[in-house]
CSV table of C-alpha atoms in Angstrom, one decimal:
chain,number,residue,atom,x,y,z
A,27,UNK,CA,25.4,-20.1,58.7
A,28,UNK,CA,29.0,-21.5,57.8
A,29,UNK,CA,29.6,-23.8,54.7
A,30,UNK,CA,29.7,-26.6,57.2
A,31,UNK,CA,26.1,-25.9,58.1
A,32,UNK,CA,25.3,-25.4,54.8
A,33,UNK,CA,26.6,-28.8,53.8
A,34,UNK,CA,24.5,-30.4,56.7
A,35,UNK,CA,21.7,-28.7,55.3
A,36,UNK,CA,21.9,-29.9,51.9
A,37,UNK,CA,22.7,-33.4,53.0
A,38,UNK,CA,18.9,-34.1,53.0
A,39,UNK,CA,17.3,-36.1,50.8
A,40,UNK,CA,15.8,-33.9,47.4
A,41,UNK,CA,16.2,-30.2,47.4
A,42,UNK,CA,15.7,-27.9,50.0
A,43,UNK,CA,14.8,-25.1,47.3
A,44,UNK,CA,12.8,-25.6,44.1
A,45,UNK,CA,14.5,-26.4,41.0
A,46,UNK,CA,13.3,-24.0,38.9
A,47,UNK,CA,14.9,-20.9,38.9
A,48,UNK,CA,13.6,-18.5,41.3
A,49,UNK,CA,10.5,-16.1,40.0
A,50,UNK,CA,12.1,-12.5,39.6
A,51,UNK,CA,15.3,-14.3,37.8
A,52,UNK,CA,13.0,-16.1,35.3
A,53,UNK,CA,10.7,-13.0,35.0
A,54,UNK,CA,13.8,-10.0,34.2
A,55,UNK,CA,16.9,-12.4,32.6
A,56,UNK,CA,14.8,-14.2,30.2
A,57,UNK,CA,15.3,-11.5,27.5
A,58,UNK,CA,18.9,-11.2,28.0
A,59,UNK,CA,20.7,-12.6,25.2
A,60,UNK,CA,23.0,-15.2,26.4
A,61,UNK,CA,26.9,-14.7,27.1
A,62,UNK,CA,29.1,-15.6,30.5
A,63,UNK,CA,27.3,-15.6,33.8
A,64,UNK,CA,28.5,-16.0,37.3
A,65,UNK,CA,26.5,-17.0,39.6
A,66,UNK,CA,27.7,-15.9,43.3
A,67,UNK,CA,25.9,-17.8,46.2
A,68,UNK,CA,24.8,-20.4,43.4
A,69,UNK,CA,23.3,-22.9,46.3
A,70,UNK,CA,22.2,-26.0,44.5
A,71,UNK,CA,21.9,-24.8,41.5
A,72,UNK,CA,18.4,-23.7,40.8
A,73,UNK,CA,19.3,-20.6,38.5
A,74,UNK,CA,22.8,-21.8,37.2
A,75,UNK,CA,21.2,-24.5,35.3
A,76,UNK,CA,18.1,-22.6,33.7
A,77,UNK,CA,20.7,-20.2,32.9
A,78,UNK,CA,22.9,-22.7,31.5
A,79,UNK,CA,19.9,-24.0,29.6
A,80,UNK,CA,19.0,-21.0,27.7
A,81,UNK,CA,22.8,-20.8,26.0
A,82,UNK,CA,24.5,-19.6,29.0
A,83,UNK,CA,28.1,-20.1,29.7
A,84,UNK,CA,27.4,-20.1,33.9
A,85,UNK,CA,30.6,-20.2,36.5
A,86,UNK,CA,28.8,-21.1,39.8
A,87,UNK,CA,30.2,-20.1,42.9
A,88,UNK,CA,29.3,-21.3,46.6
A,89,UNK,CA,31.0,-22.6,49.6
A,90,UNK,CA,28.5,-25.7,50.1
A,91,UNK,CA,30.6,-28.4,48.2
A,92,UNK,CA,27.2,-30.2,48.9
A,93,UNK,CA,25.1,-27.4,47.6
A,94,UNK,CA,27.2,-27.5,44.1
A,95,UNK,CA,27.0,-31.4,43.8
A,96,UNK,CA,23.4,-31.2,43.7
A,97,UNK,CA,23.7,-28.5,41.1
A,98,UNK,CA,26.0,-30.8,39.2
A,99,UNK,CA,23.2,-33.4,39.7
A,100,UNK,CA,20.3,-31.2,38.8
A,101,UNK,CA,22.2,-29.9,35.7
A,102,UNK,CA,23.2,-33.6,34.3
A,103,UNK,CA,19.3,-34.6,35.2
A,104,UNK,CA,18.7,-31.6,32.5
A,105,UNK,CA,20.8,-32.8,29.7
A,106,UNK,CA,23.1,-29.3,30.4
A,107,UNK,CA,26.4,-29.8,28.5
A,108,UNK,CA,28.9,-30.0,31.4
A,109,UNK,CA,31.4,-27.5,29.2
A,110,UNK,CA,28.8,-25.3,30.0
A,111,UNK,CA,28.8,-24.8,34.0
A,112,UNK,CA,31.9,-24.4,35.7
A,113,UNK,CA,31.1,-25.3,39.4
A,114,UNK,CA,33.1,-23.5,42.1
A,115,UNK,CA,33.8,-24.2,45.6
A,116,UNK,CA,34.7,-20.7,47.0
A,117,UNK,CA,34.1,-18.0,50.6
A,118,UNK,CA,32.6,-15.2,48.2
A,119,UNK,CA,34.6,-13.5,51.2
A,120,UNK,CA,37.6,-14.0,49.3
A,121,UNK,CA,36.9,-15.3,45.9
A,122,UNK,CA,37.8,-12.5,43.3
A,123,UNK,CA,35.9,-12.8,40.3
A,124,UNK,CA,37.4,-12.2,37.2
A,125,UNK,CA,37.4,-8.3,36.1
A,126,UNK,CA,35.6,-7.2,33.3
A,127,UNK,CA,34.5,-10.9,32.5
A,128,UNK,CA,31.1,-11.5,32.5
A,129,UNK,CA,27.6,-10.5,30.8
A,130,UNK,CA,25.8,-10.9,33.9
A,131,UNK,CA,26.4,-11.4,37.7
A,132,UNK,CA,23.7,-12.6,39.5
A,133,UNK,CA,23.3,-12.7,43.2
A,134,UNK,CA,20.3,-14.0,44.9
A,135,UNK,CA,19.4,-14.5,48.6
A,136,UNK,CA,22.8,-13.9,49.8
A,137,UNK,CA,22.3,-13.1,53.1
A,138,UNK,CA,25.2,-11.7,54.7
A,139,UNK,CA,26.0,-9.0,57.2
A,140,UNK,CA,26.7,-5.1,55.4
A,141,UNK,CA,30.7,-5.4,55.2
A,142,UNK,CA,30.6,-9.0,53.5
A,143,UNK,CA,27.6,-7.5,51.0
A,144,UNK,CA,29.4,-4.6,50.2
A,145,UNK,CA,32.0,-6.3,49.1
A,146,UNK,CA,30.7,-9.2,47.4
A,147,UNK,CA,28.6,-6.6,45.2
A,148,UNK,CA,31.7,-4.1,44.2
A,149,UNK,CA,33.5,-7.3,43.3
A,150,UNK,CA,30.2,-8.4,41.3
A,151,UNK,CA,30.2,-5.1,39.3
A,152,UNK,CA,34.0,-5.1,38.8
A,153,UNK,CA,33.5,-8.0,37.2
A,154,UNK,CA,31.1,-7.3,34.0
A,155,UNK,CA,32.0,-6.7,30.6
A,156,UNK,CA,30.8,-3.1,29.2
A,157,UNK,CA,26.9,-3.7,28.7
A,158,UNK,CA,26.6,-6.4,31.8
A,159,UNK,CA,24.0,-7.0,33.6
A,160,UNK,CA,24.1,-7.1,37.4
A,161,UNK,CA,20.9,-8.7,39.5
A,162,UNK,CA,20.6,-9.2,42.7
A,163,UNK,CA,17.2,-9.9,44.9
A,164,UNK,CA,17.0,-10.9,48.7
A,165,UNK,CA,15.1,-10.7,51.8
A,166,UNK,CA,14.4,-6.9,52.6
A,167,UNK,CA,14.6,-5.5,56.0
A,168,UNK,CA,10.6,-4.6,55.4
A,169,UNK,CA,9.9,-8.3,55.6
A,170,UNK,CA,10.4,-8.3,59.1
A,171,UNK,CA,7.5,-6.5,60.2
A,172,UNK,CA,5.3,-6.4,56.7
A,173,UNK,CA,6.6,-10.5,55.5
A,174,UNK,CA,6.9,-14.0,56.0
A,175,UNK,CA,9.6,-16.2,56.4
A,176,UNK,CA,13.5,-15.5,55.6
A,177,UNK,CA,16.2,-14.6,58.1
A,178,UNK,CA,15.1,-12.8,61.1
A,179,UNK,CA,18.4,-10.9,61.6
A,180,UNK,CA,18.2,-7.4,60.5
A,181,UNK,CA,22.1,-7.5,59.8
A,182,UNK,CA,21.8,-9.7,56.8
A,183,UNK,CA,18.6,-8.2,54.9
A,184,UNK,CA,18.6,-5.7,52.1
A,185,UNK,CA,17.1,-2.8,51.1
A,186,UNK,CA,16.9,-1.4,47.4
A,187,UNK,CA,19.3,1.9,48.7
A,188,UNK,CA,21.9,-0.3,50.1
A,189,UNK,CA,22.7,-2.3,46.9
A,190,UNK,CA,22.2,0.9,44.9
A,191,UNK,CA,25.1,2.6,46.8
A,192,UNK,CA,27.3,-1.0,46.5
A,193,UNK,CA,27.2,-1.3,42.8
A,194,UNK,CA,30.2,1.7,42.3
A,195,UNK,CA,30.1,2.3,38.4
A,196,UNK,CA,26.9,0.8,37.2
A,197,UNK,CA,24.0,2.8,36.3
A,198,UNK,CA,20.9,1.2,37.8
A,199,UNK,CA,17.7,0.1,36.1
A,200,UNK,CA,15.7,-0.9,38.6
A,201,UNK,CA,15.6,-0.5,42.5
A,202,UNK,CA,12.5,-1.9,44.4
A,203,UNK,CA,11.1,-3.6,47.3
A,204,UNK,CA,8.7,-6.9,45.7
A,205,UNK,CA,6.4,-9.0,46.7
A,206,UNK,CA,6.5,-12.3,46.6
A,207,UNK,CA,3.7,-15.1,47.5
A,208,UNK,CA,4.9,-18.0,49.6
A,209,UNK,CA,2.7,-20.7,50.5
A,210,UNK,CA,2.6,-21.4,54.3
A,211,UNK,CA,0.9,-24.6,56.1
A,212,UNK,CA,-1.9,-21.6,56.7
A,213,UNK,CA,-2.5,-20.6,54.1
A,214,UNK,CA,-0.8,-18.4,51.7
A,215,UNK,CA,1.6,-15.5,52.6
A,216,UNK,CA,3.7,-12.9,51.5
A,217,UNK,CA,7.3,-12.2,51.6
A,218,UNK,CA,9.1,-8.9,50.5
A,219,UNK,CA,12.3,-8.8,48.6
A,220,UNK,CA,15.1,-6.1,47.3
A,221,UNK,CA,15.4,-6.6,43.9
A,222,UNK,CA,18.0,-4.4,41.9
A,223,UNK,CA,19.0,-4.6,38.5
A,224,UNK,CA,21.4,-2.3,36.8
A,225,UNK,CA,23.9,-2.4,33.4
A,226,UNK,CA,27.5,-1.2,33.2
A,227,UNK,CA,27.4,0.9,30.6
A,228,UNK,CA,29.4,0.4,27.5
């Protein structure tokens, strides 16, 4: 999907994701004492602004101007400091974050075809400051035949030795497939997700 698409998609009336941040961010970021984030794919919001909320200084990046209105809306209905989001209309295709920058980069549900990925995460990992955090999580090519829901184009899922090989210079803390529970009109489901976590060390 293009940004256009995007827009169209977050035209709708309330928020097509939850506003709480999603599970495995809340679950492995919420010991991480806070410092400058960025936030690549930010959507509308959901993670910038629980980051943001814990003392985070977030730059959120996404090319839905939409998408990053409704963050702005979500992080204002918070009581977030606005000095403490910048909001960033951007083709992570071309945006170059800053080098050496941030404490964390986070990257979830980017779903993008391998060249795009690759270098979206070398550009993530160029950017963190010694001791940064990277995380990323996303549909995994498993879900396909063993999940629910998510993109059914094998091009743009993940698996944990993909991301493990695009994150040149960071030594990696964690690289599995997860589970996560989705509820479905049927009843609940399953969906499977790459979830990789690693630290450029200091």
């Amino acid at each position: 999907m293009d940004s256009q698409q995007w827009d169209e998609r977050y035209s709708a009336t309330g928020f097509v994701w939850a506003t709480g941040p999603n599970q495995f961010v809340a679950a492995e970021l919420a010991g991480l004492p806070p410092g400058r984030a960025i936030d690549l794919a930010a959507g509308e919001g959901r993670n910038t602004v629980w980051l943001a909320e814990r003392g985070w200084r977030v730059t959120a990046v996404d090319f839905s101007r939409v998408g990053l209105d409704k963050g702005r809306t979500l992080s204002a209905a918070r009581g977030v400091a606005e000095e403490r989001v910048d909001w960033i209309v951007a083709d992570l295709c071309d945006y170059q974050p800053e080098p050496g920058a941030y404490d964390l980069a986070l990257i979830a549900y980017l779903q993008v075809g391998p060249k795009v990925r690759a270098t979206v995460l070398a550009r993530a990992a160029g950017a963190l400051a010694p001791g940064g955090t990277a995380f990323i999580v996303a549909h995994d090519l498993t879900n396909l035949s063993e999940g629910t829901g998510g993109p059914q184009d094998p091009e743009v899922l993940y698996t944990p030795e993909a991301v493990r090989a695009e994150l040149p210079g960071l030594r990696i803390l964690r690289a599995e497939r997860v589970r996560r529970a989705v509820a479905r009109e049927d009843g609940p489901a399953v969906a499977i997700d790459t979830l990789v976590r690693a630290v450029r060390e200091t």
